[in-house]
Amino acid sequence: MAVTQERFRQIKTFIFDVDGVLTDGNVNLLASGERFRTVFIRDTYAIEQAIKAGFRVGIVSSSNADGVRNWLASMNVKDVLMGGPSDQKVNAFLGYIARDGLNESEILYMGDDLPDYTILSRAAVLSTCPADAVDEIRSICTYISSKSGGRGAVRDVIEQVMKAQGKWFS
């Protein structure tokens, strides 16, 4: 299903998963047991631009890494819901939108794997995923980025929305 420019113009809030969306899904393990992830600087830039333009940016993830939290804080991402069980992501999502009175038709959600399925299945949400999302997720998303997770998928959806709203660079 093709996303119309009108649908992109409705978006006021971006909500992203972390692993497989903001990262490429790899978790590097050090001998100390510490884990680290790699993020794509162009995705980071797009998130910063979205926030500067007045969009809400939220994170819903079962991951609970201090490094990820610190990185998000450095970009002024305030709505960070991390650390719950992966099968309860929808509860974190619903709590977030209820708490802040968000309209689901104004939300773009990007996820890549089965824990995101319930959120992405919500009819009013603009469901998006990276090019390398699992088949079950790709089959239900309204927009599939041509970019992979951790390699520009986040930038792609932010640009699409901001261009449709005349808020991206010309």
mmCIF file of C-alpha atoms in Angstrom:
data_model
loop_
_atom_site.group_PDB
_atom_site.id
_atom_site.type_symbol
_atom_site.label_atom_id
_atom_site.label_comp_id
_atom_site.label_asym_id
_atom_site.label_seq_id
_atom_site.Cartn_x
_atom_site.Cartn_y
_atom_site.Cartn_z
ATOM 1 C CA MET A 1 0.000 0.000 0.000
ATOM 2 C CA ALA A 2 1.444 3.350 -1.027
ATOM 3 C CA VAL A 3 1.580 6.134 1.506
ATOM 4 C CA THR A 4 0.128 9.383 0.273
ATOM 5 C CA GLN A 5 1.679 12.735 0.931
ATOM 6 C CA GLU A 6 -1.508 13.606 2.835
ATOM 7 C CA ARG A 7 -0.819 10.749 5.263
ATOM 8 C CA PHE A 8 2.745 12.009 5.842
ATOM 9 C CA ARG A 9 1.346 15.524 6.427
ATOM 10 C CA GLN A 10 -0.739 14.219 9.372
ATOM 11 C CA ILE A 11 2.260 13.028 11.410
ATOM 12 C CA LYS A 12 3.204 14.907 14.588
ATOM 13 C CA THR A 13 4.947 12.117 16.525
ATOM 14 C CA PHE A 14 7.636 9.613 15.561
ATOM 15 C CA ILE A 15 8.051 6.509 17.712
ATOM 16 C CA PHE A 16 10.947 4.153 17.077
ATOM 17 C CA ASP A 17 12.134 0.794 18.300
ATOM 18 C CA VAL A 18 15.897 0.634 18.997
ATOM 19 C CA ASP A 19 17.501 -2.646 17.941
ATOM 20 C CA GLY A 20 17.013 -3.240 14.231
ATOM 21 C CA VAL A 21 15.625 0.268 13.641
ATOM 22 C CA LEU A 22 17.977 2.818 15.213
ATOM 23 C CA THR A 23 20.737 0.190 15.094
ATOM 24 C CA ASP A 24 21.468 -2.539 12.578
ATOM 25 C CA GLY A 25 20.391 -5.133 15.115
ATOM 26 C CA ASN A 26 23.888 -6.213 16.058
ATOM 27 C CA VAL A 27 24.930 -6.120 19.698
ATOM 28 C CA ASN A 28 28.675 -6.293 20.244
ATOM 29 C CA LEU A 29 29.773 -8.072 23.398
ATOM 30 C CA LEU A 30 33.007 -7.159 25.142
ATOM 31 C CA ALA A 31 34.964 -9.510 27.391
ATOM 32 C CA SER A 32 33.712 -7.472 30.355
ATOM 33 C CA GLY A 33 30.147 -8.398 29.444
ATOM 34 C CA GLU A 34 29.401 -4.843 28.353
ATOM 35 C CA ARG A 35 27.317 -4.539 25.197
ATOM 36 C CA PHE A 36 27.544 -1.798 22.638
ATOM 37 C CA ARG A 37 25.589 -0.801 19.570
ATOM 38 C CA THR A 38 26.364 1.306 16.549
ATOM 39 C CA VAL A 39 24.076 4.072 15.298
ATOM 40 C CA PHE A 40 24.065 5.835 11.932
ATOM 41 C CA ILE A 41 24.945 9.520 12.191
ATOM 42 C CA ARG A 42 22.469 10.474 9.457
ATOM 43 C CA ASP A 43 19.633 8.959 11.478
ATOM 44 C CA THR A 44 20.867 10.930 14.489
ATOM 45 C CA TYR A 45 20.870 14.148 12.456
ATOM 46 C CA ALA A 46 17.318 13.541 11.228
ATOM 47 C CA ILE A 47 16.054 12.946 14.770
ATOM 48 C CA GLU A 48 17.657 16.209 15.894
ATOM 49 C CA GLN A 49 16.035 18.063 12.968
ATOM 50 C CA ALA A 50 12.618 16.573 13.729
ATOM 51 C CA ILE A 51 12.835 17.695 17.351
ATOM 52 C CA LYS A 52 13.963 21.189 16.315
ATOM 53 C CA ALA A 53 10.978 21.359 13.940
ATOM 54 C CA GLY A 54 8.589 20.603 16.805
ATOM 55 C CA PHE A 55 7.887 16.911 16.277
ATOM 56 C CA ARG A 56 7.678 14.555 19.240
ATOM 57 C CA VAL A 57 10.135 11.691 19.125
ATOM 58 C CA GLY A 58 9.585 8.699 21.366
ATOM 59 C CA ILE A 59 11.320 5.368 21.905
ATOM 60 C CA VAL A 60 9.580 2.121 22.810
ATOM 61 C CA SER A 61 12.046 -0.722 23.310
ATOM 62 C CA SER A 62 12.583 -3.765 25.473
ATOM 63 C CA SER A 63 16.286 -2.897 25.389
ATOM 64 C CA ASN A 64 17.561 -1.155 28.506
ATOM 65 C CA ALA A 65 21.108 -0.020 27.809
ATOM 66 C CA ASP A 66 22.596 3.016 29.539
ATOM 67 C CA GLY A 67 24.580 3.857 26.411
ATOM 68 C CA VAL A 68 21.392 4.064 24.348
ATOM 69 C CA ARG A 69 19.678 6.157 27.029
ATOM 70 C CA ASN A 70 22.643 8.554 27.174
ATOM 71 C CA TRP A 71 22.717 8.876 23.385
ATOM 72 C CA LEU A 72 18.976 9.635 23.288
ATOM 73 C CA ALA A 73 19.334 12.181 26.094
ATOM 74 C CA SER A 74 22.148 13.906 24.159
ATOM 75 C CA MET A 75 19.634 14.497 21.346
ATOM 76 C CA ASN A 76 16.917 15.729 23.745
ATOM 77 C CA VAL A 77 14.664 12.722 23.146
ATOM 78 C CA LYS A 78 12.482 12.976 26.239
ATOM 79 C CA ASP A 79 9.976 10.166 25.743
ATOM 80 C CA VAL A 80 12.063 7.040 26.298
ATOM 81 C CA LEU A 81 10.189 3.894 27.314
ATOM 82 C CA MET A 82 12.818 1.188 27.608
ATOM 83 C CA GLY A 83 13.350 -1.983 29.556
ATOM 84 C CA GLY A 84 10.025 -3.774 29.652
ATOM 85 C CA PRO A 85 9.364 -7.292 28.418
ATOM 86 C CA SER A 86 9.298 -7.483 24.618
ATOM 87 C CA ASP A 87 5.768 -8.905 24.635
ATOM 88 C CA GLN A 88 4.562 -5.843 26.572
ATOM 89 C CA LYS A 89 5.721 -3.126 24.170
ATOM 90 C CA VAL A 90 2.132 -2.399 23.198
ATOM 91 C CA ASN A 91 1.324 -1.588 26.842
ATOM 92 C CA ALA A 92 4.192 0.919 26.974
ATOM 93 C CA PHE A 93 2.961 2.416 23.692
ATOM 94 C CA LEU A 94 -0.657 2.681 24.888
ATOM 95 C CA GLY A 95 0.429 4.149 28.226
ATOM 96 C CA TYR A 96 2.538 6.758 26.449
ATOM 97 C CA ILE A 97 -0.208 7.903 24.098
ATOM 98 C CA ALA A 98 -2.791 7.957 26.905
ATOM 99 C CA ARG A 99 -0.479 9.870 29.253
ATOM 100 C CA ASP A 100 0.217 12.566 26.665
ATOM 101 C CA GLY A 101 -3.146 12.548 24.882
ATOM 102 C CA LEU A 102 -1.660 11.622 21.516
ATOM 103 C CA ASN A 103 -3.837 10.890 18.508
ATOM 104 C CA GLU A 104 -2.854 7.565 16.913
ATOM 105 C CA SER A 105 -3.520 8.891 13.394
ATOM 106 C CA GLU A 106 -0.751 11.460 14.000
ATOM 107 C CA ILE A 107 1.831 8.808 14.974
ATOM 108 C CA LEU A 108 4.404 7.138 12.752
ATOM 109 C CA TYR A 109 5.800 3.982 14.367
ATOM 110 C CA MET A 110 8.810 2.107 13.020
ATOM 111 C CA GLY A 111 9.584 -1.425 14.129
ATOM 112 C CA ASP A 112 11.374 -4.388 12.615
ATOM 113 C CA ASP A 113 10.502 -7.597 14.467
ATOM 114 C CA LEU A 114 7.634 -9.552 16.009
ATOM 115 C CA PRO A 115 7.541 -7.634 19.334
ATOM 116 C CA ASP A 116 6.442 -4.602 17.242
ATOM 117 C CA TYR A 117 3.630 -6.487 15.464
ATOM 118 C CA THR A 118 0.765 -5.470 17.772
ATOM 119 C CA ILE A 119 1.644 -1.778 17.601
ATOM 120 C CA LEU A 120 2.192 -1.838 13.845
ATOM 121 C CA SER A 121 -1.175 -3.602 13.412
ATOM 122 C CA ARG A 122 -3.090 -0.686 14.917
ATOM 123 C CA ALA A 123 -5.197 0.733 12.095
ATOM 124 C CA ALA A 124 -4.733 4.430 12.865
ATOM 125 C CA VAL A 125 -0.932 4.353 13.285
ATOM 126 C CA LEU A 126 1.230 4.934 10.212
ATOM 127 C CA SER A 127 3.121 1.636 10.328
ATOM 128 C CA THR A 128 6.640 1.668 8.904
ATOM 129 C CA CYS A 129 9.650 -0.628 8.914
ATOM 130 C CA PRO A 130 13.206 -0.838 7.600
ATOM 131 C CA ALA A 131 13.909 -2.743 4.374
ATOM 132 C CA ASP A 132 15.431 -5.614 6.365
ATOM 133 C CA ALA A 133 12.515 -6.111 8.777
ATOM 134 C CA VAL A 134 11.232 -9.661 9.213
ATOM 135 C CA ASP A 135 8.649 -10.832 6.682
ATOM 136 C CA GLU A 136 5.725 -10.748 9.133
ATOM 137 C CA ILE A 137 6.390 -7.067 9.836
ATOM 138 C CA ARG A 138 6.960 -6.148 6.196
ATOM 139 C CA SER A 139 3.613 -7.754 5.328
ATOM 140 C CA ILE A 140 1.619 -5.410 7.611
ATOM 141 C CA CYS A 141 3.459 -2.099 7.203
ATOM 142 C CA THR A 142 2.016 0.748 5.212
ATOM 143 C CA TYR A 143 5.501 2.060 4.353
ATOM 144 C CA ILE A 144 8.656 -0.012 3.942
ATOM 145 C CA SER A 145 11.797 2.085 3.798
ATOM 146 C CA SER A 146 14.312 1.333 1.076
ATOM 147 C CA LYS A 147 16.964 1.646 3.805
ATOM 148 C CA SER A 148 17.947 -0.950 6.384
ATOM 149 C CA GLY A 149 17.737 -0.582 10.143
ATOM 150 C CA GLY A 150 20.677 1.392 11.512
ATOM 151 C CA ARG A 151 21.554 2.461 7.958
ATOM 152 C CA GLY A 152 19.160 5.300 7.157
ATOM 153 C CA ALA A 153 15.629 3.920 7.637
ATOM 154 C CA VAL A 154 14.927 6.435 10.410
ATOM 155 C CA ARG A 155 16.267 9.313 8.325
ATOM 156 C CA ASP A 156 14.125 8.145 5.405
ATOM 157 C CA VAL A 157 10.801 8.307 7.268
ATOM 158 C CA ILE A 158 11.647 11.568 8.995
ATOM 159 C CA GLU A 159 12.600 13.143 5.668
ATOM 160 C CA GLN A 160 9.428 11.845 3.986
ATOM 161 C CA VAL A 161 7.243 13.415 6.678
ATOM 162 C CA MET A 162 9.161 16.674 6.946
ATOM 163 C CA LYS A 163 9.285 17.127 3.157
ATOM 164 C CA ALA A 164 5.531 16.515 2.920
ATOM 165 C CA GLN A 165 5.052 19.208 5.570
ATOM 166 C CA GLY A 166 7.536 21.644 4.003
ATOM 167 C CA LYS A 167 9.848 21.407 7.035
ATOM 168 C CA TRP A 168 12.882 19.699 5.476
ATOM 169 C CA PHE A 169 15.633 21.605 3.687
ATOM 170 C CA SER A 170 14.799 22.685 0.161
#
